PDB file of C-alpha atoms and ligand atoms in Angstrom:
ATOM      1  CA  MET A1046       9.867 -12.297   0.622  1.00 97.00           C
ATOM      2  CA  ALA A1047      11.897 -10.656  -1.987  1.00 98.00           C
ATOM      3  CA  GLY A1048      11.960  -9.894  -5.745  1.00 98.00           C
ATOM      4  CA  PRO A1049      11.828  -7.335  -8.416  1.00 98.00           C
ATOM      5  CA  CYS A1050       9.139  -4.951  -7.675  1.00 98.00           C
ATOM      6  CA  ALA A1051       7.579  -5.834 -12.113  1.00 98.00           C
ATOM      7  CA  VAL A1052       8.850  -9.123 -13.362  1.00 98.00           C
ATOM      8  CA  GLU A1053      10.610  -7.227 -16.433  1.00 98.00           C
ATOM      9  CA  SER A1054      12.018 -10.358 -18.749  1.00 98.00           C
ATOM     10  CA  GLU A1055      12.640 -14.069 -18.085  1.00 98.00           C
ATOM     11  CA  GLU A1056      16.274 -12.772 -17.584  1.00 98.00           C
ATOM     12  CA  LEU A1057      16.404 -10.757 -14.969  1.00 98.00           C
ATOM     13  CA  LEU A1058      13.611 -12.379 -12.760  1.00 98.00           C
ATOM     14  CA  PHE A1059      15.956 -15.313 -13.018  1.00 98.00           C
ATOM     15  CA  ALA A1060      18.334 -13.908 -11.965  1.00 98.00           C
ATOM     16  CA  ALA A1061      16.654 -11.851  -8.864  1.00 98.00           C
ATOM     17  CA  ALA A1062      15.319 -15.099  -8.147  1.00 98.00           C
ATOM     18  CA  ASP A1063      18.655 -17.454  -8.494  1.00 98.00           C
ATOM     19  CA  ALA A1064      19.458 -14.529  -5.918  1.00 98.00           C
ATOM     20  CA  VAL A1065      16.500 -14.180  -3.262  1.00 98.00           C
ATOM     21  CA  ALA A1066      15.899 -17.573  -3.107  1.00 98.00           C
ATOM     22  CA  GLY A1067      19.930 -18.368  -2.283  1.00 97.00           C
ATOM     23  CA  ALA A1068      20.107 -16.130   0.304  1.00 97.00           C
ATOM     24  CA  GLY A1069      17.425 -17.611   2.043  1.00 96.00           C
ATOM     25  CA  ALA A1070      14.074 -15.738   1.141  1.00 97.00           C
ATOM     26  CA  ALA A1071      11.576 -17.480   1.423  1.00 96.00           C
ATOM     27  CA  LEU A1072       8.417 -16.627  -1.685  1.00 97.00           C
ATOM     28  CA  LEU A1073       9.558 -14.124  -4.712  1.00 98.00           C
ATOM     29  CA  ARG A1074       7.672 -11.267  -5.412  1.00 98.00           C
ATOM     30  CA  GLY A1075       7.632  -9.859  -8.544  1.00 98.00           C
ATOM     31  CA  GLY A1076       4.933  -7.699 -10.452  1.00 98.00           C
ATOM     32  CA  ALA A1077       3.228  -8.875 -13.985  1.00 98.00           C
ATOM     33  CA  PHE A1078       0.218  -6.307 -13.269  1.00 98.00           C
ATOM     34  CA  LYS A1079       1.199  -2.824 -11.776  1.00 97.00           C
ATOM     35  CA  PRO A1080       0.295  -0.321 -10.033  1.00 97.00           C
ATOM     36  CA  ARG A1081       1.534   2.348 -11.834  1.00 96.00           C
ATOM     37  CA  THR A1082       0.390   6.765 -11.008  1.00 95.00           C
ATOM     38  CA  SER A1083       1.282   7.488 -15.269  1.00 96.00           C
ATOM     39  CA  PRO A1084      -0.929   5.382 -17.462  1.00 96.00           C
ATOM     40  CA  THR A1085       2.726   5.856 -19.944  1.00 96.00           C
ATOM     41  CA  SER A1086       4.469   3.968 -17.480  1.00 96.00           C
ATOM     42  CA  PHE A1087       4.714   0.483 -17.934  1.00 96.00           C
ATOM     43  CA  GLN A1088       2.811  -1.106 -16.396  1.00 97.00           C
ATOM     44  CA  GLY A1089       3.595  -5.070 -15.946  1.00 97.00           C
ATOM     45  CA  LEU A1090       3.555  -7.638 -18.569  1.00 98.00           C
ATOM     46  CA  GLY A1091       0.697  -9.067 -17.247  1.00 98.00           C
ATOM     47  CA  SER A1092      -0.014 -12.432 -17.924  1.00 97.00           C
ATOM     48  CA  GLU A1093       3.036 -13.190 -19.961  1.00 98.00           C
ATOM     49  CA  GLY A1094       4.466 -12.118 -16.945  1.00 98.00           C
ATOM     50  CA  LEU A1095       2.804 -14.838 -14.955  1.00 98.00           C
ATOM     51  CA  SER A1096       4.128 -17.476 -16.448  1.00 98.00           C
ATOM     52  CA  LEU A1097       7.644 -16.176 -16.399  1.00 98.00           C
ATOM     53  CA  LEU A1098       6.984 -16.219 -12.237  1.00 98.00           C
ATOM     54  CA  ALA A1099       5.761 -19.935 -12.301  1.00 98.00           C
ATOM     55  CA  GLN A1100       8.173 -20.934 -13.891  1.00 98.00           C
ATOM     56  CA  ALA A1101      10.606 -19.176 -12.158  1.00 98.00           C
ATOM     57  CA  SER A1102       8.924 -20.359  -8.417  1.00 98.00           C
ATOM     58  CA  GLN A1103       9.825 -23.588 -10.802  1.00 98.00           C
ATOM     59  CA  ARG A1104      13.156 -22.862 -11.446  1.00 98.00           C
ATOM     60  CA  THR A1105      13.987 -22.139  -7.209  1.00 98.00           C
ATOM     61  CA  GLY A1106      11.488 -23.708  -5.480  1.00 97.00           C
ATOM     62  CA  LEU A1107       9.908 -20.187  -3.703  1.00 98.00           C
ATOM     63  CA  PRO A1108       6.688 -19.536  -4.483  1.00 98.00           C
ATOM     64  CA  VAL A1109       5.006 -16.729  -5.844  1.00 98.00           C
ATOM     65  CA  VAL A1110       3.481 -13.731  -3.817  1.00 98.00           C
ATOM     66  CA  THR A1111       2.457 -10.613  -7.093  1.00 98.00           C
ATOM     67  CA  GLU A1112      -0.080  -7.818  -7.239  1.00 98.00           C
ATOM     68  CA  VAL A1113      -3.892  -8.775  -8.712  1.00 98.00           C
ATOM     69  CA  MET A1114      -4.694  -5.246  -9.763  1.00 98.00           C
ATOM     70  CA  ASP A1115      -8.526  -6.655 -11.289  1.00 98.00           C
ATOM     71  CA  THR A1116     -11.373  -8.626  -9.908  1.00 98.00           C
ATOM     72  CA  ARG A1117     -11.181 -10.104 -13.909  1.00 98.00           C
ATOM     73  CA  ASP A1118      -7.879 -11.613 -13.098  1.00 98.00           C
ATOM     74  CA  VAL A1119      -8.537 -13.401  -9.932  1.00 98.00           C
ATOM     75  CA  ALA A1120      -8.625 -16.768 -11.259  1.00 97.00           C
ATOM     76  CA  LEU A1121      -5.844 -16.707 -13.477  1.00 98.00           C
ATOM     77  CA  VAL A1122      -3.516 -14.896 -10.688  1.00 98.00           C
ATOM     78  CA  ALA A1123      -4.332 -17.349  -8.344  1.00 98.00           C
ATOM     79  CA  GLU A1124      -3.499 -20.233 -10.819  1.00 97.00           C
ATOM     80  CA  HIS A1125      -0.439 -19.177 -11.190  1.00 97.00           C
ATOM     81  CA  ALA A1126       1.059 -17.069  -7.320  1.00 98.00           C
ATOM     82  CA  ALA A1127       0.267 -19.052  -3.979  1.00 98.00           C
ATOM     83  CA  MET A1128      -0.646 -15.887  -2.754  1.00 98.00           C
ATOM     84  CA  LEU A1129      -2.364 -13.232  -3.940  1.00 98.00           C
ATOM     85  CA  GLN A1130      -1.119  -9.852  -2.909  1.00 98.00           C
ATOM     86  CA  VAL A1131      -3.653  -6.656  -3.079  1.00 98.00           C
ATOM     87  CA  GLY A1132      -1.737  -3.414  -3.294  1.00 98.00           C
ATOM     88  CA  SER A1133      -2.275  -0.486  -1.770  1.00 98.00           C
ATOM     89  CA  ARG A1134      -4.006   1.517  -4.535  1.00 98.00           C
ATOM     90  CA  ASN A1135      -6.375  -1.075  -3.627  1.00 98.00           C
ATOM     91  CA  MET A1136      -7.159  -1.147  -0.494  1.00 98.00           C
ATOM     92  CA  GLN A1137     -10.681   0.226  -0.116  1.00 98.00           C
ATOM     93  CA  ASN A1138     -11.763  -2.323  -3.554  1.00 98.00           C
ATOM     94  CA  PHE A1139     -14.172  -3.871  -2.399  1.00 98.00           C
ATOM     95  CA  PRO A1140     -15.002  -6.120  -4.456  1.00 98.00           C
ATOM     96  CA  LEU A1141     -11.318  -6.807  -5.464  1.00 98.00           C
ATOM     97  CA  LEU A1142     -11.195  -7.600  -1.935  1.00 98.00           C
ATOM     98  CA  ARG A1143     -15.150  -9.912  -1.485  1.00 98.00           C
ATOM     99  CA  GLU A1144     -13.818 -11.876  -4.734  1.00 98.00           C
ATOM    100  CA  VAL A1145      -9.570 -12.638  -3.224  1.00 98.00           C
ATOM    101  CA  GLY A1146     -11.678 -13.643  -0.347  1.00 98.00           C
ATOM    102  CA  ARG A1147     -13.482 -16.690  -2.063  1.00 98.00           C
ATOM    103  CA  GLN A1148      -9.652 -17.494  -3.027  1.00 98.00           C
ATOM    104  CA  LYS A1149      -8.101 -20.450  -1.058  1.00 97.00           C
ATOM    105  CA  ARG A1150      -4.894 -18.357  -1.510  1.00 98.00           C
ATOM    106  CA  PRO A1151      -3.242 -16.357   1.012  1.00 98.00           C
ATOM    107  CA  VAL A1152      -3.829 -12.806   1.078  1.00 98.00           C
ATOM    108  CA  LEU A1153      -1.496 -10.049   1.220  1.00 98.00           C
ATOM    109  CA  LEU A1154      -3.506  -6.886   2.397  1.00 99.00           C
ATOM    110  CA  LYS A1155      -0.778  -3.655   1.771  1.00 98.00           C
ATOM    111  CA  ARG A1156      -2.399  -0.697   3.825  1.00 98.00           C
ATOM    112  CA  GLY A1157      -3.537   2.507   1.853  1.00 98.00           C
ATOM    113  CA  ALA A1158      -0.634   4.977   1.968  1.00 98.00           C
ATOM    114  CA  ALA A1159      -3.270   7.059   3.388  1.00 98.00           C
ATOM    115  CA  ALA A1160      -5.285   4.539   5.709  1.00 98.00           C
ATOM    116  CA  THR A1161      -5.359   4.497   9.105  1.00 98.00           C
ATOM    117  CA  ILE A1162      -5.273   0.639  10.604  1.00 98.00           C
ATOM    118  CA  GLU A1163      -8.662   0.723  11.728  1.00 98.00           C
ATOM    119  CA  GLU A1164      -9.525   1.264   8.051  1.00 98.00           C
ATOM    120  CA  LEU A1165      -6.897  -1.764   6.674  1.00 99.00           C
ATOM    121  CA  LEU A1166      -8.574  -3.866   9.569  1.00 98.00           C
ATOM    122  CA  LEU A1167     -12.304  -3.110   7.786  1.00 98.00           C
ATOM    123  CA  ALA A1168     -10.480  -4.072   4.536  1.00 99.00           C
ATOM    124  CA  ALA A1169      -9.183  -7.124   5.986  1.00 98.00           C
ATOM    125  CA  GLU A1170     -12.699  -8.199   7.296  1.00 98.00           C
ATOM    126  CA  TYR A1171     -13.777  -8.291   4.245  1.00 98.00           C
ATOM    127  CA  ILE A1172     -11.911 -10.881   2.802  1.00 98.00           C
ATOM    128  CA  LEU A1173     -12.298 -13.130   5.842  1.00 98.00           C
ATOM    129  CA  GLN A1174     -16.039 -12.403   5.557  1.00 98.00           C
ATOM    130  CA  GLU A1175     -16.227 -14.549   2.286  1.00 98.00           C
ATOM    131  CA  GLY A1176     -14.469 -17.911   4.035  1.00 98.00           C
ATOM    132  CA  ASN A1177     -10.740 -16.981   3.501  1.00 98.00           C
ATOM    133  CA  PRO A1178      -9.112 -16.927   7.359  1.00 98.00           C
ATOM    134  CA  ASN A1179      -5.087 -16.511   5.666  1.00 98.00           C
ATOM    135  CA  VAL A1180      -4.792 -12.544   4.876  1.00 98.00           C
ATOM    136  CA  ILE A1181      -1.316 -11.275   6.324  1.00 98.00           C
ATOM    137  CA  LEU A1182      -1.581  -6.904   6.667  1.00 98.00           C
ATOM    138  CA  CYS A1183       1.769  -5.299   5.629  1.00 98.00           C
ATOM    139  CA  GLU A1184       2.667  -1.506   6.892  1.00 99.00           C
ATOM    140  CA  ARG A1185       4.259  -0.030   3.675  1.00 98.00           C
ATOM    141  CA  GLY A1186       4.543   3.735   4.716  1.00 98.00           C
ATOM    142  CA  VAL A1187       2.350   6.213   4.943  1.00 98.00           C
ATOM    143  CA  ARG A1188       1.649   9.800   3.254  1.00 98.00           C
ATOM    144  CA  GLY A1189       4.341  12.485   4.712  1.00 97.00           C
ATOM    145  CA  PHE A1190       4.258  15.804   4.385  1.00 98.00           C
ATOM    146  CA  ASP A1191       8.275  15.393   4.186  1.00 98.00           C
ATOM    147  CA  PRO A1192      10.000  14.109   0.795  1.00 98.00           C
ATOM    148  CA  SER A1193      13.136  12.967   2.431  1.00 98.00           C
ATOM    149  CA  THR A1194      11.687   9.580   2.344  1.00 98.00           C
ATOM    150  CA  ARG A1195       9.061   8.411   0.001  1.00 98.00           C
ATOM    151  CA  TYR A1196       6.576   7.455   2.508  1.00 98.00           C
ATOM    152  CA  VAL A1197       6.435   7.589   6.279  1.00 98.00           C
ATOM    153  CA  LEU A1198       6.819   3.719   7.165  1.00 98.00           C
ATOM    154  CA  ASP A1199       4.732   3.363  10.310  1.00 98.00           C
ATOM    155  CA  LEU A1200       6.440   0.859  12.555  1.00 98.00           C
ATOM    156  CA  ALA A1201       3.996   1.728  15.359  1.00 98.00           C
ATOM    157  CA  ALA A1202       1.623   0.180  13.266  1.00 98.00           C
ATOM    158  CA  ILE A1203       3.076  -3.041  14.259  1.00 98.00           C
ATOM    159  CA  PRO A1204       2.593  -2.887  18.167  1.00 98.00           C
ATOM    160  CA  VAL A1205      -1.112  -1.811  17.599  1.00 98.00           C
ATOM    161  CA  LEU A1206      -2.279  -4.267  15.331  1.00 98.00           C
ATOM    162  CA  ARG A1207      -0.790  -7.231  17.026  1.00 98.00           C
ATOM    163  CA  GLU A1208      -2.775  -5.882  19.713  1.00 98.00           C
ATOM    164  CA  ARG A1209      -5.996  -5.648  17.336  1.00 98.00           C
ATOM    165  CA  SER A1210      -5.980  -7.953  15.429  1.00 98.00           C
ATOM    166  CA  PRO A1211      -4.379 -11.823  15.421  1.00 98.00           C
ATOM    167  CA  LEU A1212      -3.317 -11.573  11.690  1.00 98.00           C
ATOM    168  CA  PRO A1213       0.587 -12.001  10.869  1.00 98.00           C
ATOM    169  CA  ILE A1214       1.878  -8.785   9.940  1.00 98.00           C
ATOM    170  CA  ILE A1215       4.866  -7.954   7.748  1.00 98.00           C
ATOM    171  CA  VAL A1216       6.724  -4.676   6.835  1.00 98.00           C
ATOM    172  CA  ASP A1217       7.895  -3.863   3.281  1.00 98.00           C
ATOM    173  CA  PRO A1218      10.934  -1.195   4.048  1.00 98.00           C
ATOM    174  CA  SER A1219      11.347  -0.554   0.034  1.00 98.00           C
ATOM    175  CA  HIS A1220       8.539   1.083  -0.659  1.00 98.00           C
ATOM    176  CA  GLY A1221       8.073   3.100   2.772  1.00 98.00           C
ATOM    177  CA  THR A1222      10.883   4.171   2.714  1.00 98.00           C
ATOM    178  CA  GLY A1223      11.861   4.805  -1.282  1.00 98.00           C
ATOM    179  CA  HIS A1224      15.394   4.741  -1.189  1.00 98.00           C
ATOM    180  CA  ALA A1225      17.591   1.629  -0.942  1.00 98.00           C
ATOM    181  CA  ARG A1226      20.082   2.350   1.553  1.00 98.00           C
ATOM    182  CA  TYR A1227      18.160   2.763   4.370  1.00 98.00           C
ATOM    183  CA  VAL A1228      16.031   0.050   3.795  1.00 98.00           C
ATOM    184  CA  PRO A1229      18.898  -2.583   5.268  1.00 98.00           C
ATOM    185  CA  SER A1230      18.376  -0.641   9.044  1.00 98.00           C
ATOM    186  CA  MET A1231      14.167   0.123   8.906  1.00 98.00           C
ATOM    187  CA  ALA A1232      14.501  -3.493   8.094  1.00 98.00           C
ATOM    188  CA  ARG A1233      16.060  -4.356  11.051  1.00 97.00           C
ATOM    189  CA  ALA A1234      13.626  -1.599  13.356  1.00 98.00           C
ATOM    190  CA  ALA A1235      10.559  -4.055  11.590  1.00 98.00           C
ATOM    191  CA  MET A1236      12.179  -7.037  13.181  1.00 97.00           C
ATOM    192  CA  VAL A1237      12.891  -5.690  16.664  1.00 96.00           C
ATOM    193  CA  ALA A1238      10.092  -3.868  16.507  1.00 97.00           C
ATOM    194  CA  GLY A1239       8.063  -8.131  15.991  1.00 96.00           C
ATOM    195  CA  ALA A1240       7.135  -7.431  12.514  1.00 97.00           C
ATOM    196  CA  ASP A1241       6.591 -11.458  11.265  1.00 96.00           C
ATOM    197  CA  GLY A1242       8.352 -10.703   7.873  1.00 97.00           C
ATOM    198  CA  LEU A1243       9.305  -8.238   5.249  1.00 98.00           C
ATOM    199  CA  LEU A1244       8.989  -7.511   1.827  1.00 98.00           C
ATOM    200  CA  ILE A1245      11.736  -6.261   0.968  1.00 98.00           C
ATOM    201  CA  GLU A1246      12.437  -5.556  -3.339  1.00 98.00           C
ATOM    202  CA  VAL A1247      15.232  -6.888  -5.099  1.00 98.00           C
ATOM    203  CA  HIS A1248      16.780  -6.258  -9.091  1.00 98.00           C
ATOM    204  CA  ALA A1249      19.102  -7.919 -10.620  1.00 98.00           C
ATOM    205  CA  ASN A1250      20.487  -4.706 -11.509  1.00 97.00           C
ATOM    206  CA  PRO A1251      18.440  -1.760  -9.989  1.00 98.00           C
ATOM    207  CA  ALA A1252      20.052   1.177 -12.662  1.00 97.00           C
ATOM    208  CA  LEU A1253      18.071  -0.982 -15.620  1.00 94.00           C
ATOM    209  CA  ALA A1254      14.722  -1.218 -13.541  1.00 98.00           C
ATOM    210  CA  LYS A1255      11.988  -0.095 -14.961  1.00 97.00           C
ATOM    211  CA  CYS A1256       9.742   0.372 -11.806  1.00 97.00           C
ATOM    212  CA  ASP A1257      10.924   1.414  -8.484  1.00 97.00           C
ATOM    213  CA  GLY A1258      15.294   0.576  -9.107  1.00 97.00           C
ATOM    214  CA  HIS A1259      16.229   3.623  -6.373  1.00 97.00           C
ATOM    215  CA  GLN A1260      14.574   1.691  -3.775  1.00 98.00           C
ATOM    216  CA  ALA A1261      15.630  -1.358  -4.825  1.00 98.00           C
ATOM    217  CA  LEU A1262      18.519  -3.709  -3.396  1.00 98.00           C
ATOM    218  CA  THR A1263      21.439  -5.623  -5.006  1.00 98.00           C
ATOM    219  CA  PRO A1264      21.826  -9.404  -5.105  1.00 98.00           C
ATOM    220  CA  GLU A1265      24.339  -8.529  -3.093  1.00 98.00           C
ATOM    221  CA  ILE A1266      23.343  -5.432  -0.297  1.00 98.00           C
ATOM    222  CA  PHE A1267      20.111  -8.379   0.003  1.00 98.00           C
ATOM    223  CA  ALA A1268      22.297 -11.398   1.524  1.00 98.00           C
ATOM    224  CA  LYS A1269      24.348  -9.697   3.064  1.00 98.00           C
ATOM    225  CA  LEU A1270      21.111  -7.697   4.893  1.00 98.00           C
ATOM    226  CA  MET A1271      19.565 -11.874   5.152  1.00 97.00           C
ATOM    227  CA  VAL A1272      23.117 -12.666   7.144  1.00 96.00           C
ATOM    228  CA  ASN A1273      22.583  -9.578   9.665  1.00 96.00           C
ATOM    229  CA  LEU A1274      19.111 -10.727  10.168  1.00 97.00           C
ATOM    230  CA  HIS A1275      19.774 -13.536  11.185  1.00 95.00           C
ATOM    231  CA  GLU A1276      22.564 -12.395  13.602  1.00 96.00           C
ATOM    232  CA  LEU A1277      20.479  -9.264  14.634  1.00 96.00           C
ATOM    233  CA  ALA A1278      17.616 -12.231  15.190  1.00 96.00           C
ATOM    234  CA  PRO A1279      18.425 -13.739  18.413  1.00 95.00           C
ATOM    235  CA  LEU A1280      19.232 -10.253  19.533  1.00 94.00           C
ATOM    236  CA  CYS A1281      15.889 -10.088  20.700  1.00 89.00           C
ATOM    237  CA  GLY A1282      14.538 -13.016  21.317  1.00 90.00           C
ATOM    238  CA  ARG A1283      12.986 -14.044  17.475  1.00 89.00           C
ATOM    239  CA  VAL A1284      13.931 -16.858  14.995  1.00 88.00           C
ATOM    240  CA  MET A1285      14.435 -16.169  12.184  1.00 86.00           C
ATOM    241  CA  ARG A1286      13.207 -18.988   9.497  1.00 79.00           C
ATOM    242  CA  SER A1287      15.440 -19.455   6.304  1.00 67.00           C
ATOM    243  CA  VAL A1288      13.235 -21.882   3.437  1.00 56.00           C
ATOM    244  CA  ALA A1289      16.070 -23.990   3.372  1.00 49.00           C
ATOM    245  CA  ALA A1290      16.550 -24.055   6.936  1.00 38.00           C
ATOM    246  CA  THR A1291      12.979 -26.097   7.115  1.00 39.00           C
ATOM    247  CA  ASP A1292      11.660 -28.649   6.780  1.00 36.00           C
ATOM    248  CA  SER A1293       8.596 -27.809   6.426  1.00 35.00           C
ATOM    249  CA  ALA A1294      10.250 -25.119   3.116  1.00 35.00           C
ATOM    250  CA  ARG A1295      12.230 -28.855   1.993  1.00 36.00           C
ATOM    251  CA  GLY A1296       8.492 -30.296   0.986  1.00 36.00           C
ATOM    252  CA  THR A1297       7.633 -27.198  -0.314  1.00 38.00           C
ATOM    253  CA  ARG A1298      10.238 -27.319  -2.798  1.00 38.00           C
ATOM    254  CA  SER A1299      10.131 -30.779  -3.618  1.00 33.00           C
ATOM    255  CA  SER A1300       6.427 -30.893  -4.066  1.00 32.00           C
ATOM    256  CA  ARG A1301       6.832 -27.952  -6.529  1.00 32.00           C
ATOM    257  CA  THR A1302       9.031 -29.809  -8.516  1.00 30.00           C
ATOM    258  CA  SER A1303       6.263 -32.197  -8.971  1.00 31.00           C
ATOM    259  CA  GLY A1304       4.439 -29.674 -11.172  1.00 34.00           C
ATOM    260  CA  ASP A1305       2.378 -26.920  -8.715  1.00 43.00           C
ATOM    261  CA  ALA A1306       3.050 -23.631 -11.248  1.00 42.00           C
ATOM    262  CA  ALA A1307       1.415 -21.830  -8.358  1.00 50.00           C
ATOM    263  CA  GLY A1308       3.609 -23.071  -5.785  1.00 49.00           C
ATOM    264  CA  SER A1309       2.838 -24.645  -2.609  1.00 45.00           C
ATOM    265  CA  LEU A1310       1.623 -22.641  -0.237  1.00 49.00           C
ATOM    266  CA  PRO A1311      -1.233 -25.013   0.862  1.00 38.00           C
ATOM    267  CA  THR A1312      -4.399 -23.574   1.219  1.00 37.00           C
ATOM    268  CA  GLY A1313      -6.968 -22.977   3.924  1.00 37.00           C
ATOM    269  CA  ARG A1314      -3.809 -22.161   5.909  1.00 35.00           C
ATOM    270  CA  ILE A1315      -0.348 -20.112   6.032  1.00 38.00           C
ATOM    271  CA  SER A1316       2.157 -22.687   6.244  1.00 32.00           C
ATOM    272  CA  ALA A1317       5.074 -23.712   4.580  1.00 27.00           C
ATOM    273  CA  GLY A1318       7.473 -22.500   7.417  1.00 28.00           C
ATOM    274  CA  ARG A1319       7.757 -18.765   6.939  1.00 37.00           C
ATOM    275  CA  ILE A1320       4.494 -18.111   8.302  1.00 28.00           C
ATOM    276  CA  SER A1321       1.720 -20.781  10.315  1.00 29.00           C
ATOM    277  CA  ALA A1322      -0.859 -21.597  12.512  1.00 28.00           C
ATOM    278  CA  GLY A1323       0.662 -22.895  16.283  1.00 29.00           C
ATOM    279  CA  SER A1324      -0.730 -23.208  19.310  1.00 31.00           C
ATOM    280  CA  LYS A1325       0.396 -20.439  21.518  1.00 35.00           C
ATOM    281  CA  ASP A1326      -2.348 -18.198  21.680  1.00 35.00           C
ATOM    282  CA  ARG A1327      -2.364 -14.164  22.885  1.00 32.00           C
ATOM    283  CA  ARG A1328      -3.396 -12.486  20.494  1.00 33.00           C
ATOM    284  CA  GLY A1329      -7.595 -12.509  21.792  1.00 32.00           C
ATOM    285  CA  ALA A1330     -10.145 -14.554  21.021  1.00 31.00           C
ATOM    286  CA  GLY A1331     -13.049 -14.893  19.029  1.00 31.00           C
ATOM    287  CA  GLN A1332     -10.390 -14.433  15.770  1.00 31.00           C
ATOM    288  CA  THR A1333     -10.223 -15.856  12.177  1.00 30.00           C
ATOM    289  CA  LEU A1334      -6.838 -16.808  12.174  1.00 29.00           C
ATOM    290  CA  ARG A1335      -4.015 -17.672  14.819  1.00 29.00           C
ATOM    291  CA  PRO A1336      -1.168 -17.813  13.917  1.00 31.00           C
ATOM    292  CA  SER A1337       0.173 -17.555  16.778  1.00 30.00           C
ATOM    293  CA  SER A1338       3.103 -19.696  16.609  1.00 32.00           C
ATOM    294  CA  LEU A1339       4.331 -16.122  15.374  1.00 32.00           C
ATOM    295  CA  ASP A1340       5.197 -14.087  18.814  1.00 36.00           C
ATOM    296  CA  ASP A1341       8.837 -14.808  19.030  1.00 43.00           C
ATOM    297  CA  GLU A1342       9.184 -15.775  15.359  1.00 47.00           C
ATOM    298  CA  VAL A1343      10.101 -13.538  12.206  1.00 48.00           C
ATOM    299  CA  ILE A1344      10.218 -14.849   8.438  1.00 46.00           C
ATOM    300  CA  ALA A1345      12.696 -14.596   5.894  1.00 52.00           C
ATOM    301  CA  PRO A1346      12.348 -11.178   3.431  1.00 60.00           C
TER     302      PRO A1346
HETATM  303  C1  LIG B 200       4.358  -3.068  -4.632  1.00 62.86           C
HETATM  304  O1  LIG B 200       4.254  -3.983  -3.856  1.00 62.86           O
HETATM  305  O2  LIG B 200       5.004  -3.321  -5.694  1.00 62.86           O
HETATM  306  C2  LIG B 200       3.629  -2.241  -4.271  1.00 62.86           C
HETATM  307  C3  LIG B 200       2.925  -1.848  -6.100  1.00 62.86           C
HETATM  308  O3  LIG B 200       3.235  -1.556  -3.431  1.00 62.86           O
HETATM  309  P1  LIG B 200       2.571  -0.884  -3.083  1.00 62.86           P
HETATM  310  O4  LIG B 200       0.906  -1.385  -3.192  1.00 62.86           O
HETATM  311  O5  LIG B 200       2.799  -0.460  -1.206  1.00 62.86           O
HETATM  312  O6  LIG B 200       2.468   0.899  -3.221  1.00 62.86           O
HETATM  313 MN1  LIG B 201       7.147  -0.899  -5.920  1.00 62.86          MN
END
């Protein structure tokens, strides 16, 4: 999944959306409601941003994932997006977790910057307990002492999570490193370590970005990274699915042109050629979700 940190304008969003779709991304990601450290920083376009995301989804055929920060916005965001993101700052916002747990949309749950793996799994449990089985865990770096990188990307979390949970795991090397030049190597490392997918920030013109420009890839670098990941996947026994390369994804595209503004990730099961339930099951019994076909697959960023 890929796209700009924040939805800033129609022009910039569509440029990024076209670029990530063209490079084979599976989902378009962009923030309409932005959790910013400073209240004076750009806070996102809110509902206008959601409309632009829905238009970008129609335009590219990519389902959209976007962050929801407030329980009062959950229904609105769920109308516009195919997947709901709970950001790291809200990983332990329990009312929000419960509310997204009552939705039919899959939830992308980002690890808190100071959260243990156990706390991440318990946060996921809040969502699962409300009846939503489709939770994707996201490692996005934890707070460290070295300012060389924005956070410390904890790639060891991948095998630990794999051991303890059947939920799909994705890695966000953009926030994890905070620098565009470190993103490709960490994306590759995440794939080799067994991540099911990647979350990568891409901006049409990073120098103009209102948020996280320094960690955003240009469309050109992103396209090269995608080629690179496709080449790498078979070397580590993985299969990387691109939207354009899958029948189910073609189904996704055509159904969206028929007017589902929120995109067509089916409810009740994470699917659409990127993350899908499968028959192999090596992740333990008694779990809510068995995304077991992911053992040797990685989704496109
Ligand atoms: C984001 O994904 O844009 C974001 C704000 O990430 P995080 O919650 O991991 O800081
Ligand atoms: Mn960001």
